[in-house]
Amino acid sequence: MTMTPQGLPVAAMLINGRLVPALSGETSISINPADGIPLAAIPYGDDRDAKLAVDAAAAAFPAWASLSAAVRAKYLHRVADILEHRRDEVALVVTNEEGKPLREAQGELQLSVDSLRWFAEEARRAYGSWIPDPVPGRRLLTQRMPVGVCGAIIPWNVPCAMIFRKAAPALAAGCTMVLKPAEATSLVALKVAELFVEAALPDGVINFVTGKASAIGNVLLTDPRVRKISFTGSTEVGRLLMRGAADQIKRTSMELGGNAPVILFEDCNLDAAMAAVAALKFLNAGQACIGANRIYVQSSIYDEVARRLTEHAGRMKVGYGAEPGVVMGPLVDMNAVEKVEELVANAIQKGAKLRVGGSRMQGEAYEKGSFYAPTVLTEVPQTARMHDEEIFGPVAALYRFETEDEVVELANNVPYGLSAYLFTENMDRAIRVAERLETGMVGINETRLGAAEAPFGGVKMSGIGREGGREGLEEYLETKLMAIRVRG
Ligand code: ADP
C-alpha cells in the first residue's frame, strides 16, 4: 500500500478489477471517531470515476449473467471464505472507523458472511414456472432474469454488512454493481473491495467508488445502463434518489429512517425486557435505524423501568471500541454529537426530566473523540422533537401510557414504520398488538431482528423493498414471460 508524505496509508477504489486512485488525484482523510487520529487517505472520486465504474459493470454484465447460478455461488462462497479468514482484521477497521465496539463489529462480519452464503445458495432456487395456458397450441413460461447493472448507496452505521446485504443478492442473481460507500466509512468499504480482488471475481462485476456523493449518485441516477438503485440512509436522501430514479423509471429499494416504538406492558417479564431494551437502545451508541426511539411504558411499571434503565446507563463503560470491557463507542462524528445535544436540550426545554447523562463524556480519555454519555430522559412530552425525529444517539426517551388501545395509537402516530417491539407475557395481547402496529418488522419479547434468512425493511416513510430472505433476492430479479407456439 502506498503512503502519503505524512505516513498515512492511501486506500484505493475498485474499478474494472483494478485498485485505482481517483482520476482527479484528490483524497479525503478518514479518521477514528474515538480519538480523532487519521486512519487513511481515501480517493475522492467524482462523476468521471463513477462513469468508468458503470462502463465496467455494463461490460461485465452479459458474461456474469450468463454464468450458471452455481458458478456465481462458488465465487460468493470464495469471498465468504476470505472474509471469514480475515474477519478480525476487517472488524478492527469497522471499530476504528465507525466507532462501534469490536463485539458489535464481529456481529456485522458474521451477518456479512451469512448473507454471502445464503444468497449464493438462494439464487440457485430462482425458479420460473409453467403457467396453465387457456389457449390451445401455446405454452406460457416464466424465467427469472437479473435486473442488470445496479447502483448501491451504503450508509456509515453498518458499513460492512450493508455492502453484502446488497452485493450478495445482486451478484448471486446475475447483476453487476457499482457501490458508493458513505464518506465517513469509506475505508471499511475499500478494505472489503480488496477481498473481492483476492477472490478473483471477473473484472467489473463489482466496483467501489468513493468520494463526492452527489456527483457519483447523479451518474447512477442518470446513466440509462444502471437499471436499479438500492439505497440505505435517510428518508430525505431516499426521497431525492426516488425522484431522480423516476426520470428513467429505474427500480429502487429504499431502506430509510425509522422511529421505532418499544412497548413495555405491565405483564412483561421485566428482567428479560429490561436487558433487551437496554441492549437495543445503546447498540452502536444508538445509531441504528431499528433503534429504540420511543420507549412506551405502562404506568404501573414506569418508575421501576426508569430506575433500572438509569442505573444501567450510568454503569456502562464507554470508550474506544477495541478496548476490553467497552460496551459503547463514540458517535460517528461531532455533527452527530451536536444533533443529539440539540434534541436533548429541546426535550428538556419541553418538560422532560434528565435522569442520567445528558452531556458529552467528560475526562481526558474522551477529549479528542465524539463521545456522548448514555442518557435517560423520563416524562418526555409528545411535543419534543425527538418524538417525531430519529434520535440516532444513546438517549433513551421514556413515555407513559395507560391502555393497549392508547399505546397502539401512539405507536402508529408517526410517518415512519420500520420496526416496533413489544414486551408482554400475554400471548393474545402480543399477537393482537403486533398485527396492529404499522411497521415492516415487530419484535415480540425480542429485539434482534436481523438474519440473512429474514426479510428486513419498512413501510410508510421507512422505505420500499426488503433486504435478506427470499424477498431480498426478488429485488434483483425481473420476471420474463415466454409464450411459445407448439404445433401438432
Ligand atoms: P445519514 O444522515 O445517516 O448520513 P444519508 O442519507 O445522508 O444518511 O447518507 C446515506 C448515504 O447516502 C451515504 O452514502 C451518503 O454519501 C449518500 N448520499 C447523501 N446524499 C446523496 C446524494 N445527493 N446522492 C447520492 N448519495 C447521497
Short mmCIF file of C-alpha atoms in Angstrom, two decimals, residues 266 297-303 400-402:
data_model
loop_
_atom_site.label_atom_id
_atom_site.label_comp_id
_atom_site.label_asym_id
_atom_site.label_seq_id
_atom_site.Cartn_x
_atom_site.Cartn_y
_atom_site.Cartn_z
CA GLU A 266 -47.10 -4.28 32.87
CA VAL A 297 -44.01 2.14 29.47
CA GLN A 298 -47.31 1.23 31.14
CA SER A 299 -47.96 3.44 34.14
CA SER A 300 -47.76 0.81 36.89
CA ILE A 301 -44.17 -0.22 35.97
CA TYR A 302 -42.95 3.18 34.74
CA ASP A 303 -40.93 4.18 37.80
CA ARG A 400 -46.05 6.85 29.81
CA PHE A 401 -49.25 5.06 28.71
CA GLU A 402 -52.31 3.51 30.36
#
